[in-house]
Coordinates of N, CA and C in Angstrom, one line a residue:
M7 N -13.6 278.1 12.8 CA -13.8 279.5 12.4 C -14.9 279.6 11.4
L8 N -15.7 280.6 11.6 CA -16.8 280.9 10.7 C -16.6 282.4 10.1
I9 N -16.7 282.5 8.8 CA -16.8 283.8 8.2 C -18.1 283.9 7.5
V10 N -18.9 285.0 7.9 CA -20.2 285.3 7.2 C -19.9 286.4 6.3
M11 N -20.0 286.2 5.0 CA -19.7 287.1 4.0 C -20.9 287.4 3.0
T12 N -21.3 288.6 2.9 CA -22.5 288.9 2.1 C -22.3 290.2 1.4
H13 N -23.3 290.5 0.6 CA -23.3 291.8 -0.1 C -23.8 292.9 1.0
G14 N -23.2 294.0 1.0 CA -23.6 295.1 1.8 C -23.5 294.8 3.3
D15 N -24.4 295.3 4.1 CA -24.4 295.2 5.6 C -25.1 294.0 6.1
F16 N -25.6 293.1 5.2 CA -26.3 291.9 5.6 C -25.6 291.0 6.6
A17 N -24.3 290.8 6.4 CA -23.5 289.9 7.3 C -23.6 290.4 8.7
E18 N -23.3 291.7 8.9 CA -23.3 292.2 10.3 C -24.7 292.2 10.9
G19 N -25.7 292.5 10.1 CA -27.1 292.5 10.6 C -27.5 291.1 11.0
I20 N -27.2 290.1 10.2 CA -27.7 288.8 10.6 C -26.9 288.2 11.8
M21 N -25.7 288.6 11.9 CA -24.9 288.2 13.1 C -25.5 288.9 14.4
T22 N -25.9 290.1 14.3 CA -26.6 290.8 15.4 C -27.8 290.0 15.8
S23 N -28.6 289.6 14.8 CA -29.8 288.8 15.1 C -29.5 287.5 15.7
A24 N -28.5 286.8 15.2 CA -28.1 285.5 15.7 C -27.6 285.6 17.1
R25 N -26.9 286.6 17.5 CA -26.4 286.8 18.8 C -27.6 287.0 19.8
M26 N -28.6 287.6 19.3 CA -29.8 287.8 20.2 C -30.4 286.4 20.6
I27 N -30.2 285.4 19.7 CA -30.8 284.1 20.0 C -29.9 283.2 20.7
V28 N -28.6 283.1 20.3 CA -27.7 282.2 20.8 C -26.6 282.7 21.7
G29 N -26.5 284.1 21.8 CA -25.4 284.7 22.5 C -24.2 284.9 21.7
E30 N -23.1 285.1 22.3 CA -21.8 285.3 21.6 C -21.4 284.1 20.8
M31 N -20.8 284.4 19.6 CA -20.3 283.3 18.7 C -18.9 283.5 18.5
P32 N -18.0 282.9 19.4 CA -16.6 283.1 19.2 C -16.1 282.6 17.9
D33 N -15.0 283.1 17.5 CA -14.3 282.8 16.2 C -15.2 282.9 15.0
T34 N -16.1 283.9 15.1 CA -17.0 284.2 14.0 C -16.8 285.7 13.5
Y35 N -16.6 285.8 12.2 CA -16.3 287.1 11.6 C -17.2 287.4 10.5
T36 N -17.3 288.7 10.2 CA -18.2 289.1 9.1 C -17.4 290.0 8.1
I37 N -17.8 289.8 6.8 CA -17.3 290.7 5.7 C -18.5 291.1 4.9
G38 N -18.7 292.4 4.9 CA -19.8 293.0 4.1 C -19.1 293.6 2.8
I39 N -19.4 293.0 1.7 CA -18.8 293.6 0.4 C -19.6 294.8 0.0
Q40 N -19.0 295.9 0.0 CA -19.6 297.2 -0.4 C -19.4 297.5 -1.9
P41 N -20.3 298.3 -2.4 CA -20.2 298.6 -3.9 C -18.8 299.2 -4.3
E42 N -18.2 300.0 -3.4 CA -16.9 300.6 -3.7 C -15.7 299.6 -3.6
M43 N -15.9 298.4 -3.1 CA -14.8 297.5 -2.9 C -14.5 296.8 -4.2
S44 N -13.2 296.7 -4.5 CA -12.8 295.9 -5.7 C -12.8 294.4 -5.2
L45 N -12.7 293.5 -6.2 CA -12.5 292.1 -5.9 C -11.3 291.9 -5.1
E46 N -10.2 292.6 -5.4 CA -8.9 292.4 -4.7 C -9.0 292.9 -3.3
M47 N -9.8 293.9 -3.1 CA -10.0 294.4 -1.7 C -10.7 293.4 -0.9
A48 N -11.8 292.8 -1.4 CA -12.5 291.8 -0.7 C -11.7 290.6 -0.5
Q49 N -10.9 290.2 -1.4 CA -10.0 289.0 -1.2 C -9.0 289.3 -0.1
E50 N -8.5 290.5 -0.1 CA -7.5 290.8 1.0 C -8.1 290.8 2.3
E51 N -9.3 291.3 2.5 CA -10.0 291.3 3.7 C -10.3 289.8 4.2
F52 N -10.7 289.0 3.2 CA -10.9 287.6 3.5 C -9.6 286.9 3.9
R53 N -8.5 287.2 3.2 CA -7.2 286.6 3.5 C -6.8 286.9 5.0
K54 N -7.0 288.2 5.4 CA -6.6 288.6 6.7 C -7.3 287.8 7.8
L55 N -8.6 287.5 7.5 CA -9.4 286.7 8.5 C -8.9 285.3 8.5
V56 N -8.6 284.7 7.3 CA -8.1 283.3 7.2 C -6.8 283.2 8.0
E57 N -6.0 284.2 8.0 CA -4.7 284.1 8.7 C -4.9 284.0 10.2
K58 N -6.1 284.4 10.8 CA -6.4 284.2 12.2 C -6.7 282.8 12.6
R59 N -7.0 281.9 11.6 CA -7.4 280.6 11.8 C -6.3 279.8 12.5
K60 N -6.7 279.0 13.5 CA -5.7 278.1 14.2 C -5.3 277.0 13.2
E61 N -4.1 276.5 13.4 CA -3.6 275.4 12.5 C -4.5 274.2 12.6
G62 N -5.0 273.7 11.5 CA -5.8 272.5 11.4 C -7.3 272.8 11.6
E63 N -7.6 274.0 12.0 CA -9.0 274.3 12.3 C -9.8 274.4 11.0
H64 N -11.0 273.9 11.0 CA -11.9 273.9 9.9 C -12.4 275.3 9.7
L65 N -12.4 275.8 8.4 CA -12.9 277.1 8.0 C -14.3 276.9 7.4
Y66 N -15.3 277.5 8.0 CA -16.6 277.5 7.4 C -16.9 278.9 6.9
V67 N -17.5 279.0 5.7 CA -17.9 280.3 5.2 C -19.4 280.2 4.8
M68 N -20.1 281.2 5.2 CA -21.5 281.3 4.8 C -21.7 282.5 3.9
V69 N -22.3 282.4 2.8 CA -22.5 283.5 1.9 C -24.0 283.6 1.5
D70 N -24.4 284.8 1.0 CA -25.8 285.0 0.8 C -26.3 284.3 -0.5
V71 N -25.6 284.4 -1.6 CA -26.0 283.8 -2.9 C -24.9 283.1 -3.6
M72 N -25.2 282.0 -4.2 CA -24.2 281.2 -4.9 C -23.7 282.0 -6.1
F73 N -22.5 282.1 -6.3 CA -21.8 282.7 -7.4 C -21.9 284.2 -7.4
G74 N -22.4 284.8 -6.3 CA -22.3 286.3 -6.2 C -20.9 286.6 -5.8
T75 N -20.6 287.9 -5.7 CA -19.2 288.3 -5.3 C -18.7 287.6 -4.0
P76 N -19.5 287.6 -2.9 CA -19.0 287.0 -1.7 C -18.6 285.5 -1.9
C77 N -19.5 284.8 -2.7 CA -19.2 283.4 -2.9 C -17.9 283.3 -3.8
N78 N -17.8 284.1 -4.8 CA -16.7 284.1 -5.7 C -15.4 284.4 -5.0
V79 N -15.4 285.3 -4.0 CA -14.2 285.6 -3.2 C -13.8 284.3 -2.4
A80 N -14.8 283.7 -1.8 CA -14.5 282.5 -1.0 C -14.0 281.4 -1.9
L81 N -14.6 281.2 -3.1 CA -14.2 280.2 -4.0 C -12.8 280.4 -4.5
S82 N -12.4 281.7 -4.6 CA -11.0 282.0 -5.1 C -9.9 281.4 -4.2
F83 N -10.3 281.0 -3.0 CA -9.3 280.4 -2.1 C -9.4 278.9 -2.0
A84 N -10.3 278.3 -2.7 CA -10.6 276.9 -2.6 C -9.4 276.0 -2.9
S85 N -8.6 276.4 -3.9 CA -7.4 275.6 -4.2 C -6.3 275.7 -3.2
E86 N -6.2 276.7 -2.4 CA -5.1 276.9 -1.5 C -5.5 276.5 0.0
L87 N -6.7 276.3 0.3 CA -7.1 276.0 1.6 C -7.6 274.6 1.8
E88 N -7.3 274.0 2.9 CA -7.8 272.7 3.3 C -8.7 272.9 4.4
N89 N -9.5 271.8 4.7 CA -10.5 271.9 5.8 C -11.4 273.1 5.6
Y90 N -12.1 273.2 4.5 CA -12.8 274.4 4.1 C -14.2 274.0 3.5
T91 N -15.2 274.7 4.0 CA -16.5 274.5 3.5 C -17.2 275.9 3.2
I92 N -17.8 276.0 2.1 CA -18.6 277.2 1.7 C -20.1 276.8 1.6
M93 N -20.9 277.5 2.3 CA -22.4 277.3 2.3 C -23.1 278.5 1.8
S94 N -23.9 278.4 0.8 CA -24.6 279.6 0.3 C -26.1 279.5 0.7
G95 N -26.8 280.6 0.5 CA -28.2 280.7 0.8 C -28.4 281.1 2.3
L96 N -27.5 281.8 2.8 CA -27.5 282.2 4.2 C -28.9 282.8 4.7
N97 N -29.4 282.2 5.8 CA -30.5 282.8 6.4 C -30.4 282.6 7.9
L98 N -31.2 283.2 8.7 CA -31.0 283.2 10.2 C -31.1 281.8 10.8
A99 N -32.1 281.0 10.3 CA -32.3 279.7 10.8 C -31.0 278.8 10.6
M100 N -30.4 279.0 9.4 CA -29.2 278.2 9.1 C -28.0 278.6 10.0
L101 N -27.9 279.9 10.2 CA -26.8 280.4 11.1 C -27.0 280.0 12.5
V102 N -28.2 280.1 13.0 CA -28.5 279.7 14.4 C -28.2 278.2 14.6
Q103 N -28.7 277.4 13.7 CA -28.5 275.9 13.8 C -27.0 275.6 13.8
F104 N -26.3 276.3 13.0 CA -24.8 276.1 12.9 C -24.2 276.4 14.3
A105 N -24.6 277.5 14.8 CA -24.0 277.9 16.1 C -24.4 276.9 17.2
L106 N -25.6 276.4 17.2 CA -26.1 275.5 18.2 C -25.4 274.1 18.1
D107 N -24.9 273.8 16.9 CA -24.3 272.5 16.7 C -22.8 272.6 16.8
G108 N -22.3 273.4 17.7 CA -20.9 273.7 17.8 C -19.9 272.5 18.0
T109 N -20.4 271.4 18.6 CA -19.5 270.3 18.9 C -19.8 269.1 18.0
V110 N -20.7 269.3 17.0 CA -21.1 268.2 16.1 C -20.0 268.0 15.0
P111 N -19.8 266.8 14.6 CA -18.7 266.6 13.5 C -19.0 267.4 12.3
I112 N -18.0 267.8 11.6 CA -18.1 268.7 10.4 C -19.2 268.4 9.5
A113 N -19.2 267.2 8.9 CA -20.2 266.9 7.9 C -21.6 267.0 8.4
K114 N -21.8 266.5 9.6 CA -23.2 266.6 10.2 C -23.6 268.1 10.5
R115 N -22.6 268.8 10.9 CA -22.9 270.2 11.3 C -23.3 271.0 10.0
V116 N -22.6 270.8 8.9 CA -23.0 271.5 7.6 C -24.3 271.0 7.2
E117 N -24.5 269.7 7.2 CA -25.8 269.1 6.8 C -27.0 269.7 7.6
S118 N -26.8 269.7 8.9 CA -27.8 270.2 9.8 C -28.1 271.7 9.5
A119 N -27.1 272.5 9.4 CA -27.3 273.9 9.1 C -28.1 274.1 7.8
L120 N -27.6 273.4 6.7 CA -28.3 273.6 5.4 C -29.7 273.1 5.5
S121 N -29.9 272.0 6.1 CA -31.3 271.4 6.2 C -32.2 272.4 7.0
E122 N -31.7 272.9 8.1 CA -32.6 273.9 8.8 C -32.9 275.1 8.0
G123 N -31.9 275.6 7.3 CA -32.1 276.8 6.5 C -33.1 276.5 5.4
K124 N -33.0 275.4 4.8 CA -34.0 275.0 3.7 C -35.4 274.9 4.3
S125 N -35.5 274.3 5.5 CA -36.8 274.0 6.1 C -37.6 275.2 6.4
Q126 N -36.9 276.4 6.5 CA -37.6 277.6 6.9 C -38.1 278.4 5.7
I127 N -37.8 277.9 4.5 CA -38.2 278.6 3.3 C -39.5 278.0 2.8
I128 N -40.6 278.6 3.3 CA -42.0 278.1 3.0 C -42.9 279.2 2.7
D129 N -44.1 278.9 2.2 CA -45.2 279.8 2.0 C -46.0 279.7 3.3
V130 N -45.8 280.6 4.2 CA -46.4 280.5 5.6 C -47.9 280.5 5.6
I131 N -48.5 281.3 4.8 CA -50.0 281.3 4.7 C -50.5 279.9 4.3
K132 N -49.9 279.4 3.2 CA -50.3 278.1 2.7 C -50.1 277.0 3.8
A133 N -49.0 277.0 4.5 CA -48.7 276.0 5.5 C -49.7 276.2 6.7
F134 N -50.0 277.4 7.0 CA -51.0 277.7 8.1 C -52.3 277.2 7.7
R135 N -52.8 277.4 6.5 CA -54.1 277.0 6.1 C -54.2 275.4 6.0
E136 N -53.1 274.8 5.5 CA -53.1 273.3 5.5 C -53.1 272.8 6.9
Q137 N -52.4 273.4 7.8 CA -52.4 272.9 9.2 C -53.8 273.1 9.8
N138 N -54.4 274.2 9.6 CA -55.8 274.4 10.1 C -56.8 273.4 9.5
Q139 N -56.6 273.1 8.2 CA -57.5 272.2 7.6 C -57.3 270.8 8.2
T140 N -56.1 270.4 8.4 CA -55.8 269.1 9.0 C -56.4 269.0 10.4
N141 N -56.2 270.1 11.2 CA -56.7 270.1 12.6 C -58.3 270.1 12.6
N142 N -58.9 270.6 11.6 CA -60.4 270.6 11.6 C -61.0 269.4 11.0
E143 N -60.2 268.5 10.6 CA -60.8 267.2 10.0 C -61.0 266.2 11.1

């Protein structure tokens, strides 16, 4: 099970984009923490989704920023949940890679998603110019 939890409407927006690339993503849910939501409201929404998890199923959570409210909500459940991973720095490449690695073992799946997400954080103009320079030599 995957929960994508972010500030505002980012979670739903990034899921819409991911579905355009990989199709439907079963057992994937979103929580968008809105300004009017209290911490308790966000925790209750999270708890309701966690209750949908099948027994023994690993729970993955992707959040936008480390130690922001979505991350803190997810962290507040760390002591009571097993088979649980929280990944921060959510971006589309990370989410798509995670979806494509659906049958990969847990540790490899997390590593692959995080690696792909990090690899997409670049200065595109600089990389383009370096590539052009290499090709012209």
